[in-house]
Short mmCIF file of C-alpha atoms in Angstrom, two decimals:
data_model
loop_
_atom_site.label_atom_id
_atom_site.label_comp_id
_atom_site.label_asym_id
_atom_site.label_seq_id
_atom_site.Cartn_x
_atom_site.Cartn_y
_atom_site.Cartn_z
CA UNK A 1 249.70 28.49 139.26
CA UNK A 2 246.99 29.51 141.60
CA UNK A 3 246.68 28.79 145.02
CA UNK A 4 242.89 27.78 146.04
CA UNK A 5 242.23 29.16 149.85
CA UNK A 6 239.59 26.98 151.68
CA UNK A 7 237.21 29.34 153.34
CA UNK A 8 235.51 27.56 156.57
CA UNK A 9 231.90 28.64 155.69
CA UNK A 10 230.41 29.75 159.30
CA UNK A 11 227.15 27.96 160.41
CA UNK A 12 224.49 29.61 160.12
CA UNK A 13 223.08 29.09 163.80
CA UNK A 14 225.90 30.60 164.97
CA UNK A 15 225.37 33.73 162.77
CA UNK A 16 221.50 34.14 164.45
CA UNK A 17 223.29 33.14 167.60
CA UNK A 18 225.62 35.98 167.82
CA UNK A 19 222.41 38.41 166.54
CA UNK A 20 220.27 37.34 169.41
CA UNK A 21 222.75 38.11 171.88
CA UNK A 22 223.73 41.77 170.28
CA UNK A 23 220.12 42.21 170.33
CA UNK A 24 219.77 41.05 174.08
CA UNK A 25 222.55 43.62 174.86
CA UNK A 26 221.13 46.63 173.20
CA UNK A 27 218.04 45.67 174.69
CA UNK A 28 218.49 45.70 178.39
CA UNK A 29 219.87 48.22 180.99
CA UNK A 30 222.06 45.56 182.94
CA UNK A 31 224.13 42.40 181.40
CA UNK A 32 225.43 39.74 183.78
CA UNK A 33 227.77 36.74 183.60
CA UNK A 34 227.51 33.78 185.88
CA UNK A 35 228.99 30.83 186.61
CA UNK A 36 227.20 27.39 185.80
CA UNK A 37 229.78 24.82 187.41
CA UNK A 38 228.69 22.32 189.45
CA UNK A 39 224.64 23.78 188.42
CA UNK A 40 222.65 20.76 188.01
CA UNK A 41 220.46 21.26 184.83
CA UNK A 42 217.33 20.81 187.02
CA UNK A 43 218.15 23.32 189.55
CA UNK A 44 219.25 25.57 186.84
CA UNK A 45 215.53 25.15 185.60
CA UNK A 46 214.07 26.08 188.80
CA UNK A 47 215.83 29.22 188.81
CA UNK A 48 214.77 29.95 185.69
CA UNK A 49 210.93 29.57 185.79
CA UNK A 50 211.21 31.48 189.38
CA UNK A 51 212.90 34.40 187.68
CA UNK A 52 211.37 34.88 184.27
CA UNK A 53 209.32 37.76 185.10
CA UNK A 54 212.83 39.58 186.26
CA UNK A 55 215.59 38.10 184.55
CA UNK A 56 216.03 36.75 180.60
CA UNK A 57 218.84 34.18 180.79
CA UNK A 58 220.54 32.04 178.23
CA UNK A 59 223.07 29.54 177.61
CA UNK A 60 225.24 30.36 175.12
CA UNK A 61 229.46 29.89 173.54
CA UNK A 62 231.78 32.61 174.96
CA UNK A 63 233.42 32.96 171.69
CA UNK A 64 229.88 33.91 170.12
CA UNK A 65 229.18 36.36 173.57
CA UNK A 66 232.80 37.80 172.28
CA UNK A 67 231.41 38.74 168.70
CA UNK A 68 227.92 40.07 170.13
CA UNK A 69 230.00 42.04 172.54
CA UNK A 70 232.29 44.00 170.08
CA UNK A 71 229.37 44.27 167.72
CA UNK A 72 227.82 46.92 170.04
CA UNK A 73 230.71 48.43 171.49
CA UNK A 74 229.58 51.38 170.29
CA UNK A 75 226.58 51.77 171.98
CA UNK A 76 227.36 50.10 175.15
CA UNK A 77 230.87 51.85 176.29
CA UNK A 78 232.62 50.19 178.68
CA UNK A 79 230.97 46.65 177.72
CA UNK A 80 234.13 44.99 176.82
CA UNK A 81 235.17 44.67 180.16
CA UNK A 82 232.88 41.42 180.03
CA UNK A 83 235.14 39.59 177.82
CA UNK A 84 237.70 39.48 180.62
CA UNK A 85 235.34 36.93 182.46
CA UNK A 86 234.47 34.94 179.27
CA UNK A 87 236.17 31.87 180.76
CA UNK A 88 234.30 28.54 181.60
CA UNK A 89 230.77 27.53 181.75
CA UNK A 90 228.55 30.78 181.77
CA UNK A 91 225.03 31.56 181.82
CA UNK A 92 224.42 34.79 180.31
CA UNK A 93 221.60 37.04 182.45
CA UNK A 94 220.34 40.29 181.19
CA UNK A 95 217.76 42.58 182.84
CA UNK A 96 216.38 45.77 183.85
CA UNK A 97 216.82 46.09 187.84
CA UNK A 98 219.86 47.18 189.34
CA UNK A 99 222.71 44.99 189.67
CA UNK A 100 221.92 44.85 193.66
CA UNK A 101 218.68 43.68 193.54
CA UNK A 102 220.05 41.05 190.76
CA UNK A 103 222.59 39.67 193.11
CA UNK A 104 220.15 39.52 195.53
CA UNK A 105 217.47 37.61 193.69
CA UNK A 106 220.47 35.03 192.98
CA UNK A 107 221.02 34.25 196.20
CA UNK A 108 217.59 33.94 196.87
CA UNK A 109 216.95 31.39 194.92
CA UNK A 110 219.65 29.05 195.79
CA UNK A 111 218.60 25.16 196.55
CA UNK A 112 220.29 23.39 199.44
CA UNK A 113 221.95 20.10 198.31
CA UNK A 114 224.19 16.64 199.14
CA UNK A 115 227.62 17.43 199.69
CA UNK A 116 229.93 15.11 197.68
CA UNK A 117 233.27 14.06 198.68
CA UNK A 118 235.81 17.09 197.72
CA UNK A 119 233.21 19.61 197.87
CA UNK A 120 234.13 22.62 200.01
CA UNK A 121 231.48 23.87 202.40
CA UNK A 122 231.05 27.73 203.36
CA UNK A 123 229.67 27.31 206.75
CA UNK A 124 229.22 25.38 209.81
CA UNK A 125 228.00 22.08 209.47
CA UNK A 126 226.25 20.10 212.63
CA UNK A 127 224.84 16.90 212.87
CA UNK A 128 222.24 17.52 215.58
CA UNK A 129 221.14 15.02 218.10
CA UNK A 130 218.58 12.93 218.21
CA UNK A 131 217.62 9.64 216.82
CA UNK A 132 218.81 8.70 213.33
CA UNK A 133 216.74 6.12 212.23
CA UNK A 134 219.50 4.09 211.60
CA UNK A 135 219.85 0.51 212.58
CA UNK A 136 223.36 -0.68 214.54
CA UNK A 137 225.69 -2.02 212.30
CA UNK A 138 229.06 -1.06 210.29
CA UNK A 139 228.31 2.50 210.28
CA UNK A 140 228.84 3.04 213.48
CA UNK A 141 232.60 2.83 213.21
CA UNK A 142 232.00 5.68 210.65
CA UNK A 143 230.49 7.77 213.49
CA UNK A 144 233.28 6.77 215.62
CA UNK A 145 235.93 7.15 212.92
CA UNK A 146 234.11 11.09 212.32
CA UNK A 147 233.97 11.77 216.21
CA UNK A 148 230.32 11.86 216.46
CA UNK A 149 229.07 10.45 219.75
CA UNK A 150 226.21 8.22 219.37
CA UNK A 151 224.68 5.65 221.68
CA UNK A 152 222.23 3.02 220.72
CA UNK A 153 218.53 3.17 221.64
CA UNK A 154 215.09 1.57 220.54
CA UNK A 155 217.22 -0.15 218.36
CA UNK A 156 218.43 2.49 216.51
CA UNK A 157 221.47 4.87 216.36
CA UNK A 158 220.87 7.93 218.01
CA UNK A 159 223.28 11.20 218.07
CA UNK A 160 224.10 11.95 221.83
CA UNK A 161 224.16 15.48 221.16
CA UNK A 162 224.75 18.35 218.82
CA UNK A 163 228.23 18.28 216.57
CA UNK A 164 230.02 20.13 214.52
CA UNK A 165 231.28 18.09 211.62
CA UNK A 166 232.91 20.80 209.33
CA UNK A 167 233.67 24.76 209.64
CA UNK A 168 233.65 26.98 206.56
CA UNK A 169 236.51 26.37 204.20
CA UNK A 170 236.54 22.30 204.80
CA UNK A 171 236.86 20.02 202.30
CA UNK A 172 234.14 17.03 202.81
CA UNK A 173 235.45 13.66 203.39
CA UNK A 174 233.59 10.36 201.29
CA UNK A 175 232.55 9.28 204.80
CA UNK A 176 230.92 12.40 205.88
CA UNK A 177 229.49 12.57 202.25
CA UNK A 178 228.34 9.55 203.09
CA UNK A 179 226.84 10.17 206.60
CA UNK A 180 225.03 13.91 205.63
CA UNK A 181 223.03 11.81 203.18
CA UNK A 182 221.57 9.22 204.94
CA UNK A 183 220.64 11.48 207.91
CA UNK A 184 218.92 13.81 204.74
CA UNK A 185 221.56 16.95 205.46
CA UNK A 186 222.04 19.51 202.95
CA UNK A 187 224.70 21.40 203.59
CA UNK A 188 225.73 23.49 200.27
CA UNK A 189 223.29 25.54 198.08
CA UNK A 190 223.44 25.43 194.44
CA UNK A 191 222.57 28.05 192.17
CA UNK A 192 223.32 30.59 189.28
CA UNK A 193 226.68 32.13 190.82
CA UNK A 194 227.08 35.96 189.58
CA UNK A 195 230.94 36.94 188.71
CA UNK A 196 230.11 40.42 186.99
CA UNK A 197 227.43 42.54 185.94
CA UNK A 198 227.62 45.59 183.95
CA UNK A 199 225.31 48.80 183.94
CA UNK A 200 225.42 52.00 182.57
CA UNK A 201 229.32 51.87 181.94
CA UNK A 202 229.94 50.43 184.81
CA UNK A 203 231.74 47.05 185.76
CA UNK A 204 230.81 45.47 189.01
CA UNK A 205 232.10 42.30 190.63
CA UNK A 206 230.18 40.20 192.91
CA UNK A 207 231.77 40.94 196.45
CA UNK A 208 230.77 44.84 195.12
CA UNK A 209 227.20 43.27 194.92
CA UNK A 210 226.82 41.65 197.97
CA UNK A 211 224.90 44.06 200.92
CA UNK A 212 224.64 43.65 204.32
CA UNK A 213 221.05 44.67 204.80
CA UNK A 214 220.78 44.57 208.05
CA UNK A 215 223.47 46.50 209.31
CA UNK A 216 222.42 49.08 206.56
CA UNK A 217 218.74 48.73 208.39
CA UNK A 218 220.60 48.94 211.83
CA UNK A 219 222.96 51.96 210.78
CA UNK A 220 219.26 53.51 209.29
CA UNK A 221 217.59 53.76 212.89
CA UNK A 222 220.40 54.84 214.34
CA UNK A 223 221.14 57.89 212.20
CA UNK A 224 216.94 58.20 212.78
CA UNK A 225 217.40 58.00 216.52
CA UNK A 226 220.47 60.93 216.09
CA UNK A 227 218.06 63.20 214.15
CA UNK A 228 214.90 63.16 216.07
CA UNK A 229 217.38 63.82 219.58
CA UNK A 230 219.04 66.51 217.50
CA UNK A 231 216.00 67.92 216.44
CA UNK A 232 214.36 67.73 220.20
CA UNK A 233 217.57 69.52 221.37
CA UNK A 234 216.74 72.42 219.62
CA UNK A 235 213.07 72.63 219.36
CA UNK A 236 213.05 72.18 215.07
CA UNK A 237 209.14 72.61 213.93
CA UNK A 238 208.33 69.45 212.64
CA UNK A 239 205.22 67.38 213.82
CA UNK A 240 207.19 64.81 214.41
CA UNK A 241 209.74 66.37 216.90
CA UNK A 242 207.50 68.68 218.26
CA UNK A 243 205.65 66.14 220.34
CA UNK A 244 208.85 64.65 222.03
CA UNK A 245 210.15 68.05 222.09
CA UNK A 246 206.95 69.46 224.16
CA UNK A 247 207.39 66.79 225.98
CA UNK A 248 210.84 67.02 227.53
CA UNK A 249 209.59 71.21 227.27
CA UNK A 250 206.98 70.13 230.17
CA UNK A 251 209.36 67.62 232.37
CA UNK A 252 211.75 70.54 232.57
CA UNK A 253 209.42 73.04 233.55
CA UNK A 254 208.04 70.39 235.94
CA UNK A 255 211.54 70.22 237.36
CA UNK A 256 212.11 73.82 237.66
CA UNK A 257 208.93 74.77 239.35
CA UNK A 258 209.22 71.44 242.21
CA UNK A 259 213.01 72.90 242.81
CA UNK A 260 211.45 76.58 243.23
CA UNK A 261 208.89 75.01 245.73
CA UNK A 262 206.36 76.55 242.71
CA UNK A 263 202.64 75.29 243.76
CA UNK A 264 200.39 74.84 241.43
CA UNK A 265 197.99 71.72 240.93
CA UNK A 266 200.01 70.05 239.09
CA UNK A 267 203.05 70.59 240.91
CA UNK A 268 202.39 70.37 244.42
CA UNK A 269 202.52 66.63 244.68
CA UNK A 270 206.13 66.40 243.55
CA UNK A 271 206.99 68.89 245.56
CA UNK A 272 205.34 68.08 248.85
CA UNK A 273 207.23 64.89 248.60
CA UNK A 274 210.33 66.14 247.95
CA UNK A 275 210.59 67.66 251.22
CA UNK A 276 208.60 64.87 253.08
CA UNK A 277 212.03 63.49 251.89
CA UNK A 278 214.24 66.06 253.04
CA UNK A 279 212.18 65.75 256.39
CA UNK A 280 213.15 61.90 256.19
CA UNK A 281 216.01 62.19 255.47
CA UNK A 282 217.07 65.22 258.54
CA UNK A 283 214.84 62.98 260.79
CA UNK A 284 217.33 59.81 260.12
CA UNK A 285 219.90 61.41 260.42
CA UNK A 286 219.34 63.12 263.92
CA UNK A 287 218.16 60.22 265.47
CA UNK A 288 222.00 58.57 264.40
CA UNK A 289 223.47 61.76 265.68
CA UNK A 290 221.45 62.05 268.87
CA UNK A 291 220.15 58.22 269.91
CA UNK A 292 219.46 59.88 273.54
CA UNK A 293 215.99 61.62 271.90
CA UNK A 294 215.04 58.51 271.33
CA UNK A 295 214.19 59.44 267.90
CA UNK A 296 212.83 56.31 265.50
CA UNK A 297 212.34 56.91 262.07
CA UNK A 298 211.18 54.10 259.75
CA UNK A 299 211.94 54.11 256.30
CA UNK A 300 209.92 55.26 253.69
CA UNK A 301 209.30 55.92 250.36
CA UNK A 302 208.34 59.12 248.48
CA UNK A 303 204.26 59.28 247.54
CA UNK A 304 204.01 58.03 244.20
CA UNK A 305 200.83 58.44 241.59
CA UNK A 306 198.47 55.41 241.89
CA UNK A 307 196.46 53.97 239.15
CA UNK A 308 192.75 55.16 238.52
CA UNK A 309 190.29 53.41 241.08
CA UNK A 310 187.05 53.03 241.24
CA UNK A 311 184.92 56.28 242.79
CA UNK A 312 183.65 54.06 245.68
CA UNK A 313 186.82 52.52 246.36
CA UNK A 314 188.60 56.04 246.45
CA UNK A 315 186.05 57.22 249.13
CA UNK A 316 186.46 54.40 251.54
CA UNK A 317 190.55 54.94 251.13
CA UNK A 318 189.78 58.36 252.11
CA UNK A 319 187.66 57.52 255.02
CA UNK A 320 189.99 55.16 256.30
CA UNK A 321 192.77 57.45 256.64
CA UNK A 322 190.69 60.09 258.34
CA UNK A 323 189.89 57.26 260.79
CA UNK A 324 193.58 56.18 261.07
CA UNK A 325 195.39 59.45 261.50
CA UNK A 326 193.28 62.32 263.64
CA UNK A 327 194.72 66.23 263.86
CA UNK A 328 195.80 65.52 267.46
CA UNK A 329 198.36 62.73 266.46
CA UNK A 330 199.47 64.48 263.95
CA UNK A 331 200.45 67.65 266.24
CA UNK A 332 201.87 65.15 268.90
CA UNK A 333 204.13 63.33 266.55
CA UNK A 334 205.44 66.74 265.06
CA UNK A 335 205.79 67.68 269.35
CA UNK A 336 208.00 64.33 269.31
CA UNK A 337 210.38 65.02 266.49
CA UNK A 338 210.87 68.14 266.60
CA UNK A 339 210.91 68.87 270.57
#
């Protein structure tokens, strides 16, 4: 007696389908998984046409992604570290950039939304004020019931002021469902959700993906700011350095020489009022010391470099002071203070 095995004869679309995909994975450098739930077929077509240039995706079984995987095993080591996210509705993404700049696209390209009630938000969510459009009626116990202060105005409902209706990790209520759509509030973005990518032999999961590009940008210019004060320190030839470097070279010097009582042109301003100071200064303090001289010393500050004036305007300053202050005063007032 013979026994008579039926064979299930495979369909032949899912023969080509399995093909395709081994093809697809031999084909590119970088093979992704992500996660289609709550994806609304039109959003998911958005994404699509705004990616093509970058990113192949497709829609296929995860039994048939199984087959394609083992398939080429051989030339794509490490690949079967996919299968362990083959679970749920996937959308199957294969391209040649990095998995970082993949991610990064993804997120992108992400469409704000309606909340609906049960869906869990992953920020702040704030009702701002201002007028809702929204004639008085039964929905205002809904405000009251959510704790949103409102007041009525023009004959409409208006939002007294800004307030916060959920925090990140809330779950949103029918009635603020409710609410966030009639005042047009999209809280949640849809959009293709990455779980893994692969490249290269390598396995990476989302949170692996995700950068913080500005503190990268932040950490950048610091590390730049570190260098160039490093290399000013000590005086590396670069064209870069060597202007701040020639610069701090010349305050120094600048320094030195008005400490040294050095005259030159350049110096002789800084220096002369340096000890004007010091002659301020010893002045004040005498006539605390010693009120009986009689001594009065107003205060005043150390000669600093004016703007560039006009020729004309320069000579009549000039003239002015000659008029103003003559030789004699000048040796009676040093008679006074000094005795």
């Amino acid at each position: 007696m013979s026994v008579l095995r039926r064979v299930r004869k495979i369909p032949e679309w899912k023969i080509k389908e399995v093909e395709f995909l081994a093809d697809l994975l031999r084909k590119y450098y970088v093979v992704a998984i992500a996660d289609l739930t709550k994806l609304p077929t039109a959003q998911l077509q958005q994404i699509r046409k705004a990616l093509r240039k970058k990113v192949f995706m497709r829609v296929s079984k995860n039994t048939l992604m199984r087959i394609a995987i083992d398939k080429v095993l051989n030339e794509k080591p490490g690949l079967e570290k996919l299968k362990e996210y083959l679970e749920g509705s996937n959308i199957f993404l294969f391209t040649n950039i990095n998995p970082f700049e993949l991610y990064m696209l993804l997120e992108k390209y992400k469409i704000p939304t309606y909340a609906k009630p049960g869906d869990v938000v992953d920020r702040e969510v704030v009702i701002p004020a201002g007028n809702t459009g929204i004639p008085p009626g039964p929905i205002l116990s809904t405000f009251g019931k959510l704790k949103i202060p409102t007041k009525i105005q023009e004959g409409t409902i208006w939002i007294a002021k800004d307030t916060v209706v959920a925090k990140p990790g809330d779950k949103i209520s029918p009635e603020l469902a409710s609410i966030l759509q009639k005042l047009d509030i999209k809280p949640l973005e849809v959009g293709v959700k990455l779980k893994v990518a692969y490249a290269d032999g390598l396995v990476f999961k989302a949170e692996d993906l995700k950068l913080d590009l500005e503190k990268y940008r932040s950490d950048i210019a610091e590390a730049y700011l570190n260098a160039l004060k490093l290399g000013v320190e000590v005086a590396f030839p670069e064209p870069e350095i060597l202007k701040p470097t020639i610069t701090k070279a010349y305050i120094s010097a600048l320094a030195v020489a008005v400490e040294a009582a050095f005259i030159t042109d350049e110096t002789a301003e800084y220096v002369l009022a340096k000890y004007i100071g010091i002659a301020y200064a010893l002045a004040s303090q005498i006539s605390q010391l010693a009120p009986e001289l009689g001594l009065e010393v107003a205060p005043v500050q150390a000669p600093q470099a004016k703007p560039e004036e006009k020729e004309e305007e320069k000579k009549e300053e000039e003239e002015e002071k000659k008029e103003e202050v003559t030789e004699e005063e000048i040796a009676a007032g040093l008679e006074s203070l000094f005795g």
